[in-house]
mmCIF file of C-alpha atoms and ligand atoms in Angstrom:
data_model
loop_
_atom_site.group_PDB
_atom_site.id
_atom_site.type_symbol
_atom_site.label_atom_id
_atom_site.label_comp_id
_atom_site.label_asym_id
_atom_site.label_seq_id
_atom_site.Cartn_x
_atom_site.Cartn_y
_atom_site.Cartn_z
ATOM 1 C CA MET A 874 3.269 -22.837 -24.842
ATOM 2 C CA SER A 875 2.477 -19.385 -26.415
ATOM 3 C CA ASP A 876 0.711 -17.957 -23.492
ATOM 4 C CA LYS A 877 1.888 -14.698 -22.118
ATOM 5 C CA LYS A 878 4.591 -14.323 -19.708
ATOM 6 C CA LEU A 879 3.542 -12.411 -16.619
ATOM 7 C CA ILE A 880 5.082 -9.819 -14.793
ATOM 8 C CA ALA A 881 4.755 -9.198 -11.217
ATOM 9 C CA PRO A 882 6.283 -6.389 -9.671
ATOM 10 C CA SER A 883 7.347 -6.869 -5.702
ATOM 11 C CA MET A 884 5.791 -3.765 -3.635
ATOM 12 C CA LEU A 885 8.012 -4.637 -0.803
ATOM 13 C CA ALA A 886 10.355 -2.540 -3.104
ATOM 14 C CA ALA A 887 8.091 0.354 -3.571
ATOM 15 C CA ASP A 888 8.312 3.632 -1.754
ATOM 16 C CA PHE A 889 5.963 2.768 1.565
ATOM 17 C CA SER A 890 5.886 6.624 2.466
ATOM 18 C CA ASN A 891 4.305 6.728 -1.306
ATOM 19 C CA LEU A 892 2.447 3.916 -2.112
ATOM 20 C CA ALA A 893 -0.399 5.723 -4.063
ATOM 21 C CA HIS A 894 2.144 6.716 -6.375
ATOM 22 C CA ASP A 895 3.832 3.364 -6.917
ATOM 23 C CA ILE A 896 0.399 1.540 -7.069
ATOM 24 C CA ALA A 897 -0.915 4.146 -9.826
ATOM 25 C CA LEU A 898 2.844 3.382 -11.735
ATOM 26 C CA VAL A 899 2.365 -0.290 -11.773
ATOM 27 C CA ASN A 900 -1.647 -0.015 -12.612
ATOM 28 C CA GLN A 901 -0.584 2.300 -15.672
ATOM 29 C CA SER A 902 2.244 -0.388 -16.508
ATOM 30 C CA ASP A 903 2.622 -3.154 -18.711
ATOM 31 C CA ALA A 904 2.995 -5.295 -15.448
ATOM 32 C CA ASP A 905 0.634 -7.958 -14.878
ATOM 33 C CA TRP A 906 -0.057 -8.522 -11.332
ATOM 34 C CA PHE A 907 0.971 -6.970 -7.766
ATOM 35 C CA HIS A 908 3.263 -9.176 -5.944
ATOM 36 C CA LEU A 909 3.003 -8.475 -2.093
ATOM 37 C CA ASP A 910 5.109 -10.154 0.339
ATOM 38 C CA VAL A 911 3.598 -10.920 3.942
ATOM 39 C CA MET A 912 6.566 -11.536 6.761
ATOM 40 C CA ASP A 913 6.152 -12.366 10.123
ATOM 41 C CA GLY A 914 9.532 -12.293 11.738
ATOM 42 C CA VAL A 915 9.173 -16.109 12.571
ATOM 43 C CA PHE A 916 9.092 -17.853 9.273
ATOM 44 C CA VAL A 917 11.802 -15.340 7.740
ATOM 45 C CA PRO A 918 13.854 -13.391 9.713
ATOM 46 C CA ASN A 919 12.197 -9.871 8.780
ATOM 47 C CA ILE A 920 8.629 -8.050 8.962
ATOM 48 C CA SER A 921 7.074 -6.273 5.846
ATOM 49 C CA PHE A 922 3.664 -5.424 5.971
ATOM 50 C CA GLY A 923 0.170 -7.015 6.801
ATOM 51 C CA MET A 924 -3.613 -6.927 6.481
ATOM 52 C CA PRO A 925 -4.196 -3.222 7.253
ATOM 53 C CA VAL A 926 -1.764 -2.167 4.602
ATOM 54 C CA ILE A 927 -3.072 -4.507 1.884
ATOM 55 C CA LYS A 928 -6.765 -3.173 2.844
ATOM 56 C CA SER A 929 -5.676 -0.060 1.897
ATOM 57 C CA MET A 930 -3.523 -0.787 -1.360
ATOM 58 C CA ALA A 931 -6.404 -3.159 -2.610
ATOM 59 C CA LYS A 932 -8.397 0.222 -2.894
ATOM 60 C CA HIS A 933 -6.350 1.350 -6.023
ATOM 61 C CA THR A 934 -4.911 -1.640 -7.381
ATOM 62 C CA THR A 935 -6.605 -2.498 -10.772
ATOM 63 C CA LYS A 936 -4.587 -5.758 -11.344
ATOM 64 C CA PRO A 937 -4.688 -9.028 -9.958
ATOM 65 C CA LEU A 938 -3.262 -9.559 -6.002
ATOM 66 C CA ASP A 939 -0.393 -12.003 -5.837
ATOM 67 C CA VAL A 940 0.055 -12.395 -2.142
ATOM 68 C CA HIS A 941 3.134 -14.292 -0.888
ATOM 69 C CA LEU A 942 2.772 -15.420 2.550
ATOM 70 C CA MET A 943 6.401 -15.892 4.432
ATOM 71 C CA ILE A 944 4.582 -16.845 7.908
ATOM 72 C CA VAL A 945 4.255 -20.053 10.202
ATOM 73 C CA GLU A 946 0.394 -21.640 10.314
ATOM 74 C CA PRO A 947 -0.835 -19.883 7.084
ATOM 75 C CA ASP A 948 -3.969 -21.736 7.497
ATOM 76 C CA ARG A 949 -5.139 -19.349 10.103
ATOM 77 C CA TYR A 950 -5.277 -16.263 7.781
ATOM 78 C CA ILE A 951 -6.670 -17.862 4.472
ATOM 79 C CA GLN A 952 -10.269 -16.484 4.931
ATOM 80 C CA THR A 953 -8.631 -12.840 6.037
ATOM 81 C CA PHE A 954 -6.285 -12.684 2.945
ATOM 82 C CA ALA A 955 -9.620 -13.751 0.664
ATOM 83 C CA ASP A 956 -11.794 -11.055 2.485
ATOM 84 C CA LEU A 957 -8.896 -8.444 1.272
ATOM 85 C CA GLY A 958 -8.965 -9.579 -2.006
ATOM 86 C CA ALA A 959 -6.096 -11.855 -2.749
ATOM 87 C CA ASP A 960 -6.411 -13.406 -6.503
ATOM 88 C CA VAL A 961 -3.568 -15.756 -5.886
ATOM 89 C CA LEU A 962 -2.566 -17.161 -2.104
ATOM 90 C CA THR A 963 0.912 -18.659 -2.033
ATOM 91 C CA VAL A 964 1.649 -20.520 1.092
ATOM 92 C CA HIS A 965 5.299 -22.091 1.637
ATOM 93 C CA VAL A 966 5.438 -25.891 1.607
ATOM 94 C CA GLU A 967 8.070 -25.519 4.848
ATOM 95 C CA ALA A 968 5.354 -24.058 6.732
ATOM 96 C CA CYS A 969 2.238 -26.307 6.094
ATOM 97 C CA THR A 970 2.218 -29.659 7.819
ATOM 98 C CA HIS A 971 -1.092 -30.689 5.963
ATOM 99 C CA LEU A 972 -0.086 -28.754 2.597
ATOM 100 C CA HIS A 973 -2.951 -30.567 0.936
ATOM 101 C CA ARG A 974 -5.584 -29.183 3.338
ATOM 102 C CA SER A 975 -4.399 -25.587 2.926
ATOM 103 C CA LEU A 976 -4.551 -26.116 -0.733
ATOM 104 C CA GLN A 977 -8.047 -27.062 -0.614
ATOM 105 C CA SER A 978 -8.991 -24.404 1.798
ATOM 106 C CA ILE A 979 -7.508 -21.514 -0.592
ATOM 107 C CA LYS A 980 -9.441 -22.833 -3.717
ATOM 108 C CA ALA A 981 -12.511 -23.019 -1.907
ATOM 109 C CA LYS A 982 -12.438 -19.682 -0.924
ATOM 110 C CA GLY A 983 -12.322 -18.826 -4.673
ATOM 111 C CA MET A 984 -8.260 -18.220 -4.551
ATOM 112 C CA LYS A 985 -5.662 -19.546 -6.778
ATOM 113 C CA ALA A 986 -3.916 -21.882 -4.750
ATOM 114 C CA GLY A 987 0.408 -21.142 -4.400
ATOM 115 C CA VAL A 988 3.158 -22.893 -2.944
ATOM 116 C CA ALA A 989 6.626 -21.470 -2.262
ATOM 117 C CA LEU A 990 9.847 -23.722 -2.222
ATOM 118 C CA ASN A 991 13.044 -22.409 -0.416
ATOM 119 C CA PRO A 992 16.185 -22.803 -2.473
ATOM 120 C CA HIS A 993 16.918 -25.669 -0.863
ATOM 121 C CA THR A 994 13.513 -27.858 -0.998
ATOM 122 C CA PRO A 995 13.544 -30.363 -3.737
ATOM 123 C CA VAL A 996 10.583 -30.022 -6.657
ATOM 124 C CA ALA A 997 10.280 -33.712 -5.750
ATOM 125 C CA SER A 998 8.452 -32.442 -2.301
ATOM 126 C CA LEU A 999 5.291 -31.501 -4.680
ATOM 127 C CA SER A 1000 5.247 -34.802 -6.958
ATOM 128 C CA HIS A 1001 2.372 -35.937 -5.272
ATOM 129 C CA ILE A 1002 0.457 -32.794 -5.470
ATOM 130 C CA ILE A 1003 1.441 -31.029 -8.309
ATOM 131 C CA ALA A 1004 -1.740 -31.379 -10.051
ATOM 132 C CA ASP A 1005 -3.724 -29.555 -7.290
ATOM 133 C CA ILE A 1006 -1.516 -26.508 -7.079
ATOM 134 C CA ASP A 1007 -2.350 -23.533 -9.484
ATOM 135 C CA LEU A 1008 1.002 -21.944 -9.505
ATOM 136 C CA VAL A 1009 4.406 -22.802 -7.735
ATOM 137 C CA CYS A 1010 6.545 -19.904 -6.352
ATOM 138 C CA LEU A 1011 10.491 -21.021 -6.738
ATOM 139 C CA MET A 1012 12.448 -18.996 -4.022
ATOM 140 C CA SER A 1013 15.694 -18.054 -6.394
ATOM 141 C CA VAL A 1014 16.757 -16.000 -2.803
ATOM 142 C CA ASN A 1015 16.634 -16.993 0.568
ATOM 143 C CA PRO A 1016 12.989 -15.344 1.267
ATOM 144 C CA GLY A 1017 12.718 -12.570 3.751
ATOM 145 C CA PHE A 1018 14.366 -9.673 1.954
ATOM 146 C CA GLY A 1019 14.705 -7.672 -1.245
ATOM 147 C CA GLY A 1020 17.812 -7.145 -3.344
ATOM 148 C CA GLN A 1021 19.720 -10.181 -3.197
ATOM 149 C CA SER A 1022 21.459 -11.830 -5.805
ATOM 150 C CA PHE A 1023 19.895 -14.693 -7.711
ATOM 151 C CA ILE A 1024 20.651 -18.102 -7.067
ATOM 152 C CA GLU A 1025 21.888 -19.745 -10.262
ATOM 153 C CA ALA A 1026 20.869 -23.314 -9.292
ATOM 154 C CA THR A 1027 17.039 -22.199 -10.194
ATOM 155 C CA TYR A 1028 17.264 -22.515 -13.485
ATOM 156 C CA GLU A 1029 17.640 -26.495 -13.126
ATOM 157 C CA LYS A 1030 14.939 -26.533 -10.697
ATOM 158 C CA VAL A 1031 12.771 -24.342 -13.323
ATOM 159 C CA ARG A 1032 13.280 -27.479 -15.840
ATOM 160 C CA GLU A 1033 12.817 -30.001 -13.105
ATOM 161 C CA LEU A 1034 9.569 -28.258 -12.170
ATOM 162 C CA LYS A 1035 8.375 -28.064 -15.804
ATOM 163 C CA THR A 1036 8.764 -32.162 -16.272
ATOM 164 C CA LEU A 1037 7.192 -32.514 -13.245
ATOM 165 C CA ILE A 1038 4.127 -30.506 -14.527
ATOM 166 C CA ASN A 1039 4.180 -32.037 -18.107
ATOM 167 C CA GLU A 1040 4.384 -35.426 -16.774
ATOM 168 C CA ASN A 1041 1.381 -34.718 -14.874
ATOM 169 C CA LYS A 1042 -0.691 -33.105 -17.650
ATOM 170 C CA ALA A 1043 -0.936 -30.035 -15.235
ATOM 171 C CA SER A 1044 -1.467 -26.597 -16.132
ATOM 172 C CA THR A 1045 0.536 -24.821 -12.994
ATOM 173 C CA LEU A 1046 2.287 -21.779 -13.481
ATOM 174 C CA ILE A 1047 5.819 -21.736 -12.481
ATOM 175 C CA GLU A 1048 6.769 -18.126 -10.686
ATOM 176 C CA ILE A 1049 10.177 -17.045 -9.877
ATOM 177 C CA ASP A 1050 11.121 -14.779 -6.664
ATOM 178 C CA GLY A 1051 13.941 -13.140 -6.280
ATOM 179 C CA GLY A 1052 16.995 -11.452 -7.722
ATOM 180 C CA VAL A 1053 14.940 -11.202 -11.543
ATOM 181 C CA THR A 1054 16.619 -8.789 -14.033
ATOM 182 C CA ASN A 1055 16.770 -8.556 -17.682
ATOM 183 C CA GLN A 1056 20.301 -10.458 -17.035
ATOM 184 C CA ASN A 1057 18.056 -13.957 -16.079
ATOM 185 C CA ALA A 1058 14.747 -13.138 -17.392
ATOM 186 C CA SER A 1059 15.026 -14.733 -20.965
ATOM 187 C CA GLN A 1060 16.934 -18.059 -19.387
ATOM 188 C CA LEU A 1061 14.173 -18.351 -16.876
ATOM 189 C CA VAL A 1062 11.634 -18.328 -19.192
ATOM 190 C CA ALA A 1063 13.387 -20.330 -21.583
ATOM 191 C CA ALA A 1064 13.828 -23.093 -19.025
ATOM 192 C CA GLY A 1065 9.388 -22.963 -18.464
ATOM 193 C CA ALA A 1066 9.204 -20.026 -16.125
ATOM 194 C CA ASP A 1067 5.388 -18.159 -16.778
ATOM 195 C CA VAL A 1068 5.692 -15.476 -13.993
ATOM 196 C CA LEU A 1069 8.473 -13.210 -12.963
ATOM 197 C CA ILE A 1070 8.762 -11.250 -9.709
ATOM 198 C CA ALA A 1071 10.974 -8.139 -9.695
ATOM 199 C CA GLY A 1072 11.243 -5.963 -6.958
ATOM 200 C CA SER A 1073 14.633 -4.131 -6.710
ATOM 201 C CA TYR A 1074 15.203 -4.150 -10.389
ATOM 202 C CA VAL A 1075 12.084 -2.634 -10.907
ATOM 203 C CA PHE A 1076 11.692 0.077 -7.955
ATOM 204 C CA SER A 1077 15.579 1.112 -7.935
ATOM 205 C CA ALA A 1078 15.511 1.767 -11.659
ATOM 206 C CA SER A 1079 15.428 5.628 -12.527
ATOM 207 C CA ASP A 1080 12.185 4.419 -14.937
ATOM 208 C CA PRO A 1081 10.439 1.985 -13.406
ATOM 209 C CA THR A 1082 7.619 1.954 -16.203
ATOM 210 C CA ALA A 1083 9.905 1.466 -18.656
ATOM 211 C CA THR A 1084 12.128 -1.563 -16.968
ATOM 212 C CA ILE A 1085 8.682 -3.023 -16.515
ATOM 213 C CA ALA A 1086 7.626 -2.584 -20.010
ATOM 214 C CA ASN A 1087 11.271 -4.077 -21.165
ATOM 215 C CA LEU A 1088 11.387 -6.775 -19.066
ATOM 216 C CA SER A 1089 7.853 -7.870 -20.292
ATOM 217 C CA ALA A 1090 8.678 -7.125 -24.122
ATOM 218 C CA GLN A 1091 12.105 -9.173 -23.460
ATOM 219 C CA VAL A 1092 10.180 -12.338 -22.480
ATOM 220 C CA ASN A 1093 6.871 -12.180 -25.065
ATOM 221 C CA SER A 1094 9.230 -11.594 -27.935
HETATM 222 C C1 DX5 B 431 12.101 -12.269 -0.809
HETATM 223 C C2 DX5 B 431 10.439 -11.631 -1.572
HETATM 224 C C3 DX5 B 431 10.841 -11.245 -2.709
HETATM 225 C C4 DX5 B 431 11.272 -9.702 -3.060
HETATM 226 C C5 DX5 B 431 12.353 -9.859 -4.446
HETATM 227 O O1 DX5 B 431 11.679 -12.616 0.243
HETATM 228 O O2 DX5 B 431 9.635 -12.990 -1.513
HETATM 229 O O3 DX5 B 431 9.121 -11.230 -3.513
HETATM 230 O O4 DX5 B 431 10.500 -8.894 -2.684
HETATM 231 O O5 DX5 B 431 12.965 -8.717 -4.784
HETATM 232 P P1 DX5 B 431 13.814 -8.748 -5.540
HETATM 233 O O6 DX5 B 431 13.424 -8.444 -6.651
HETATM 234 O O7 DX5 B 431 14.316 -7.468 -5.156
HETATM 235 O O8 DX5 B 431 14.659 -9.971 -5.151
HETATM 236 ZN ZN1 ZN B 432 7.498 -13.058 -2.555
#
């Protein structure tokens, strides 16, 4: 229970014209993971970046890569993301017809298997598979864009998910994605969150390094 709470800056909010700078910033900061959002313009109404960009980024990152696939048919690309160096690979439950198979495939390729839930998707959709999941990413905004407002109903979802994990004696991590700031971080961790993703809150700050440090200190004090 005293496990460190992790901070994962979302590179979606980084300066794409100066990624080397923002990668070095995260490398040297108190951040724990890099969160990389892959969008296909079909599962979500936006397109972000894909394999060539991640391949270039991975040459410079010194912390685990937490890759969030907001794409249809993610099974087609599991091997590709393993080859790119993903440490955690998260698929959306709404995009997986055979979720159990997808998770086994991710783990067989040496990655931690994550499952993301859209805001309307019930925690109970994972009740028969929770023990097979390394990480559940609760979307606290509608996926597709950074900089949106946090959905308050997420707190109750975190508590419900934590109960499901405990009931199953699972070691699944709870990750929160969207609208995370110093205003909701403590309450999220109190509800059971283990990993906080923060995009615009970090990169639109005048001092992103200090913002990461403060967020990490806030949830680990
Ligand atoms: C949204 C992405 C998030 C996004 C979070 O679809 O999955 O990871 O980058 O950005 P903020 O922290 O700005 O809400
Ligand atoms: Zn994300």
